[in-house]
PDB file of C-alpha atoms in Angstrom:
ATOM      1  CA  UNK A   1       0.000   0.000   0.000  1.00 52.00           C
ATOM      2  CA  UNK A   2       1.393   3.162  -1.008  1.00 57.00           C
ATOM      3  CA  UNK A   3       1.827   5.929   1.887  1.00 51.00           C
ATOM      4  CA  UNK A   4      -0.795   8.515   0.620  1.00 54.00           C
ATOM      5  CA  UNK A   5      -3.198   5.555   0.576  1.00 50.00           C
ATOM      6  CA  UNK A   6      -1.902   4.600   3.916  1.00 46.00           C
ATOM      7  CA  UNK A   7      -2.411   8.448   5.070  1.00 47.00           C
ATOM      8  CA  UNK A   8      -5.903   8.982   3.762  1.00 50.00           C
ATOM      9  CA  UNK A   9      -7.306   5.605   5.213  1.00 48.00           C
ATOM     10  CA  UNK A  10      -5.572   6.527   8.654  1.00 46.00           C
ATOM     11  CA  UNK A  11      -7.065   9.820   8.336  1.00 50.00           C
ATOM     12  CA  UNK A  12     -10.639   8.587   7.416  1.00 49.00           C
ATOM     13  CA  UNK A  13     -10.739   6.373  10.216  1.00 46.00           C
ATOM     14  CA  UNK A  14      -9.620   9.164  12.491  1.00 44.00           C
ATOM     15  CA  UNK A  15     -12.611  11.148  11.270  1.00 44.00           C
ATOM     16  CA  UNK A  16     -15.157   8.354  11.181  1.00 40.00           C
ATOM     17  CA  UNK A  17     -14.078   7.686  15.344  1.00 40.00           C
ATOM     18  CA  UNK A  18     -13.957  11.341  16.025  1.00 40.00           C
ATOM     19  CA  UNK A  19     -17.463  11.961  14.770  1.00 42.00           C
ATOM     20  CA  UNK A  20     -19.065   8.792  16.426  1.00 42.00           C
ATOM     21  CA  UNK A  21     -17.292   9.890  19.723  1.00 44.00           C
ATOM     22  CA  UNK A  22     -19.024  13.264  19.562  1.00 55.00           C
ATOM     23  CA  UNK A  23     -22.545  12.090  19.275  1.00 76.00           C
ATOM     24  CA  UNK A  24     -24.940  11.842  22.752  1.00 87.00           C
ATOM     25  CA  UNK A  25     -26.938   9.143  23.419  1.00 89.00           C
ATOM     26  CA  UNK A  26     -30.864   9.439  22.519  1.00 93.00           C
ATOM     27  CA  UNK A  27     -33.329  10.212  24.800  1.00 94.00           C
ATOM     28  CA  UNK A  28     -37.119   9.839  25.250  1.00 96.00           C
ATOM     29  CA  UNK A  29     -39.332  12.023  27.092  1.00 97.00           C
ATOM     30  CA  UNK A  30     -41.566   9.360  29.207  1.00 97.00           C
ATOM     31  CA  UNK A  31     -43.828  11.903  31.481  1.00 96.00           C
ATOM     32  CA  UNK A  32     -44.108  15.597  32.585  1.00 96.00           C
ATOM     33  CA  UNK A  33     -46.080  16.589  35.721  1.00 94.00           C
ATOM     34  CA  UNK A  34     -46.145  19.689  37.891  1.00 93.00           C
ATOM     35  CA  UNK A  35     -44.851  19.672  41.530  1.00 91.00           C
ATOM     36  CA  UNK A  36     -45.657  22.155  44.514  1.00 87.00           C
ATOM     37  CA  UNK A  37     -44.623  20.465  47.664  1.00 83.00           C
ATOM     38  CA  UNK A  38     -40.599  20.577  47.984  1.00 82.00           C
ATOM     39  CA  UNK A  39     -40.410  24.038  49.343  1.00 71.00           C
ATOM     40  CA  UNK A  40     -39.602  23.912  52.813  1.00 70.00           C
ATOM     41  CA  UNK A  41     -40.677  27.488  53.241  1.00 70.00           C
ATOM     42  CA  UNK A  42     -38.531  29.476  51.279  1.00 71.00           C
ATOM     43  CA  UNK A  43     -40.869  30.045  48.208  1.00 71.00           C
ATOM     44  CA  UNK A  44     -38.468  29.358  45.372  1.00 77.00           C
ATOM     45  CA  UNK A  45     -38.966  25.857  44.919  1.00 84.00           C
ATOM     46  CA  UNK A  46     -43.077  25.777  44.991  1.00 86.00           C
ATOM     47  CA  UNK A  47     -43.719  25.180  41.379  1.00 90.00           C
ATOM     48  CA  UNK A  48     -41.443  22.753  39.840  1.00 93.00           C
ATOM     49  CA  UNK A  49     -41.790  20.643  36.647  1.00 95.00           C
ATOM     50  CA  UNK A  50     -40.500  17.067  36.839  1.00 95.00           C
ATOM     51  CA  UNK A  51     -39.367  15.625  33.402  1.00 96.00           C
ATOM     52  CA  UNK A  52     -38.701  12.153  33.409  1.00 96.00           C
ATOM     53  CA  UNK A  53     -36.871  10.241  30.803  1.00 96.00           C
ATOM     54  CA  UNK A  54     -36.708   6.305  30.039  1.00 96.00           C
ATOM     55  CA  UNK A  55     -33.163   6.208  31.381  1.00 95.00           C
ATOM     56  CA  UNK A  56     -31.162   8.675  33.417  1.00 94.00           C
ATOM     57  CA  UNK A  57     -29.533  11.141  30.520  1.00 93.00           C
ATOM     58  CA  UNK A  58     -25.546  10.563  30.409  1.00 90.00           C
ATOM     59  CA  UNK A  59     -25.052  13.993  28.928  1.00 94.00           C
ATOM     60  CA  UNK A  60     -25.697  17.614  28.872  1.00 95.00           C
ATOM     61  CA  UNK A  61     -28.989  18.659  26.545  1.00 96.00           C
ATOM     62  CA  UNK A  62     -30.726  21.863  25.970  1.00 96.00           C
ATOM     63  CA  UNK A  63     -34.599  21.519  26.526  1.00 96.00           C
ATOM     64  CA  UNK A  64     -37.178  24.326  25.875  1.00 96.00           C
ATOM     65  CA  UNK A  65     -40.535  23.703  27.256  1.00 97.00           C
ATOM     66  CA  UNK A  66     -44.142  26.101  26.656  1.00 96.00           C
ATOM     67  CA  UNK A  67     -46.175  25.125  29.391  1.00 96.00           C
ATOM     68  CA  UNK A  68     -49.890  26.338  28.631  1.00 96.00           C
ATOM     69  CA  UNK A  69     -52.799  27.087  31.892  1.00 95.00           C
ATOM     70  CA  UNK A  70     -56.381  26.389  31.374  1.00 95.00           C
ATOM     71  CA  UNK A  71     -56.811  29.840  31.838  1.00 94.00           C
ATOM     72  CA  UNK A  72     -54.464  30.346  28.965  1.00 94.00           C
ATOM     73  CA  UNK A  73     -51.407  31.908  30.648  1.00 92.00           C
ATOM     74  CA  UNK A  74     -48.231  30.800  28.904  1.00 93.00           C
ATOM     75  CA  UNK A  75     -44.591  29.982  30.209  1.00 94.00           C
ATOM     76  CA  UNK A  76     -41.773  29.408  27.792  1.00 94.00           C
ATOM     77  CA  UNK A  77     -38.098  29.362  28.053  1.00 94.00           C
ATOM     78  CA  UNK A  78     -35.246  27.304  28.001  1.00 94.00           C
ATOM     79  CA  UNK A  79     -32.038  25.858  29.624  1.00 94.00           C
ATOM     80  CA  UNK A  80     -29.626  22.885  30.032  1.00 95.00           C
ATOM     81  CA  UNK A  81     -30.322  19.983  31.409  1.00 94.00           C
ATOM     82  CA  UNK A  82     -27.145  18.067  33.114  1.00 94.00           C
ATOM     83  CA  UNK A  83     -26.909  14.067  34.549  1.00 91.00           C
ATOM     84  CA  UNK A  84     -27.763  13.914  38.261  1.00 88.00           C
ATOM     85  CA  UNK A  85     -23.763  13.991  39.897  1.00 85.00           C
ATOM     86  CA  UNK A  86     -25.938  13.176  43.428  1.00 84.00           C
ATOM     87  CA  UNK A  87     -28.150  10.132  41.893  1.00 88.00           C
ATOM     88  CA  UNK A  88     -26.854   9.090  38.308  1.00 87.00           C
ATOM     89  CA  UNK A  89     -29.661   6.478  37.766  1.00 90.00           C
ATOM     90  CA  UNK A  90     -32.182   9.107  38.703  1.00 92.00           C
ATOM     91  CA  UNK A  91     -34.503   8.967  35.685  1.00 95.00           C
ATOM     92  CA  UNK A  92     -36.203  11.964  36.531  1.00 95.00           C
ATOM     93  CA  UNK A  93     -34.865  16.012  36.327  1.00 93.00           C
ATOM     94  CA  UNK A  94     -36.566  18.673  38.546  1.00 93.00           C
ATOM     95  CA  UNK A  95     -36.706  21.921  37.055  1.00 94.00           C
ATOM     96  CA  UNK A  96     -37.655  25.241  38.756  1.00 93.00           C
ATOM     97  CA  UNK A  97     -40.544  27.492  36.819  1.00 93.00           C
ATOM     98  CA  UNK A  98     -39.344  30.769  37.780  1.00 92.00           C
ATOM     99  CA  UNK A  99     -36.277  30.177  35.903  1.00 93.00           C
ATOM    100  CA  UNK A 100     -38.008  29.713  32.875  1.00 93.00           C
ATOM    101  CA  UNK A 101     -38.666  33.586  33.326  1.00 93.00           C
ATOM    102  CA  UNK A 102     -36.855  35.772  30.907  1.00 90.00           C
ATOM    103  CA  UNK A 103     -37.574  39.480  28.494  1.00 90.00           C
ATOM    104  CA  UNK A 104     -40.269  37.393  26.928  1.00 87.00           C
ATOM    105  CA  UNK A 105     -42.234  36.319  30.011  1.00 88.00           C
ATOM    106  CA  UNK A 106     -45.447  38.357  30.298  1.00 85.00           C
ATOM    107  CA  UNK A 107     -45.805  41.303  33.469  1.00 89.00           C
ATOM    108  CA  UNK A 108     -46.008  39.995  36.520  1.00 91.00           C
ATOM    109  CA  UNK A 109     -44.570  36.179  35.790  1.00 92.00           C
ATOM    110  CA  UNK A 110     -43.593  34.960  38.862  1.00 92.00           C
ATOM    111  CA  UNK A 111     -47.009  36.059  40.037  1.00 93.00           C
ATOM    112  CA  UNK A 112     -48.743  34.574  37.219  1.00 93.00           C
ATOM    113  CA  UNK A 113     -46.649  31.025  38.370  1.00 93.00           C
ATOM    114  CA  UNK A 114     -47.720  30.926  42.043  1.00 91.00           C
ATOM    115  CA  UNK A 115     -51.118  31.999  40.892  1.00 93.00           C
ATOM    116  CA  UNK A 116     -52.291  29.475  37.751  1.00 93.00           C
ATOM    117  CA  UNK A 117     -49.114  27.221  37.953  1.00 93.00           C
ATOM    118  CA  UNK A 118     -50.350  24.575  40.055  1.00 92.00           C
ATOM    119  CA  UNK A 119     -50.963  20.632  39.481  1.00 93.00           C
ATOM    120  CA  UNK A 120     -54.685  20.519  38.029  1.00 94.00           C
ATOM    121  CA  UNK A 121     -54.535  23.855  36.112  1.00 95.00           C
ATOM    122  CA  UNK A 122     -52.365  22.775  33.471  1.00 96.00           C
ATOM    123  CA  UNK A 123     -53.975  22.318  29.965  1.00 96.00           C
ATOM    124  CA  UNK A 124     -50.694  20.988  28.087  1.00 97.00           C
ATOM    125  CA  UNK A 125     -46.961  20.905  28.457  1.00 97.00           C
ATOM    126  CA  UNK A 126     -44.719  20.642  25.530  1.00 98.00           C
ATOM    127  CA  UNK A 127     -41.223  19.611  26.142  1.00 97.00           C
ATOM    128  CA  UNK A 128     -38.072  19.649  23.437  1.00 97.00           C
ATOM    129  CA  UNK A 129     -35.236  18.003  23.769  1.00 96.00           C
ATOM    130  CA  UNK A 130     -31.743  19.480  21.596  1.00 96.00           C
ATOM    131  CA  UNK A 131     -28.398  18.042  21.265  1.00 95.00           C
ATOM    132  CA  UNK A 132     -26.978  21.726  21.955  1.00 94.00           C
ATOM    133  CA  UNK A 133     -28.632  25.137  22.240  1.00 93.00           C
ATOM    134  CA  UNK A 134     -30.639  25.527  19.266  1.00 93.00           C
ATOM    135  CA  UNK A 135     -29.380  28.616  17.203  1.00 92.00           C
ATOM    136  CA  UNK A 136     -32.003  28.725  14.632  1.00 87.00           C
ATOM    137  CA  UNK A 137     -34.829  25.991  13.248  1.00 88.00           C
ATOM    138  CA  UNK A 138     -32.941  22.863  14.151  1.00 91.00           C
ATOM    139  CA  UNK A 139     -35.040  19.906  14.797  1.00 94.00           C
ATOM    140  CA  UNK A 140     -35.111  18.385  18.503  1.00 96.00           C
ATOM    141  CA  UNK A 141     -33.835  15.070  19.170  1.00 96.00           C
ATOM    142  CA  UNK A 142     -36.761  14.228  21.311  1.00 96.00           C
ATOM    143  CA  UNK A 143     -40.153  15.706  22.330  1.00 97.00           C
ATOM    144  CA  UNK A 144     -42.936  15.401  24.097  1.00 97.00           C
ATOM    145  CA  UNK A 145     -46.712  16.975  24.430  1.00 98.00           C
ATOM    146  CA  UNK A 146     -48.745  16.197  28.043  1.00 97.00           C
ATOM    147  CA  UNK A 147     -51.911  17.466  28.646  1.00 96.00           C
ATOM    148  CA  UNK A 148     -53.868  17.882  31.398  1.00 94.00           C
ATOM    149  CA  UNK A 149     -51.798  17.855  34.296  1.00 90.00           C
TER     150      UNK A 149
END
């Protein structure tokens, strides 16, 4: 085998290892449901949404979720989402609400949360899983729609 040859199959392979080394594992959105009883008094952990996953993740996502009241009040926003380092087969992630506020949250947000944010008043949550933060219409990897909760 002639060296160029040599070169350009070492360097193929290279590529081919590097690229499958970079991918994340897949992930499947298995239930959503709203949670108001781990504050113990502080009031920043009274509205939290628990996403739960068919295995515990083994790497860092973005998600973006629009949760959606009966009364029609509307949440969006976005974040990552990291493995558990304190209970790695943990299939579940707690998220907080009020950090789903941001400039695009309505007046009066964190109101609105405590308010119409509450297991029962929820009409549908849709959840969207990304490999990294998405930068413009990239597709999710996973994603998931729950109503009524």
């Amino acid at each position: 085998m002639k060296r160029s040859a040599w070169v350009a199959l070492v360097m193929l392979l290279t590529s081919v290892m590097f690229l499958s080394g970079c991918s994340k594992d897949p992930v499947k959105i298995v239930s959503a449901k709203l949670v108001d009883n781990i504050d113990k008094g502080s009031g920043n952990f009274d509205r939290m949404l628990q996403i739960c996953f068919d295995k515990p993740i083994s790497s860092d996502y973005y998600h973006t979720v629009v949760i959606v009241t009966q009364q029609n009040f509307k949440l969006s926003g976005g974040n990552t989402i990291r493995p558990l380092a304190s209970d790695p087969d943990n299939k579940c992630m707690l998220r907080n609400l009020y950090n789903y506020i941001n400039k695009d949250s309505p007046m009066g947000a964190r109101q609105m949360i405590k308010d119409y944010m509450t297991p029962g008043n929820i009409s549908q949550v849709l959840i969207k899983i990304y490999d990294e933060k998405p930068e413009g219409k990239e597709l999710p990897i996973a994603q998931a729609l729950f109503k009524n909760l």
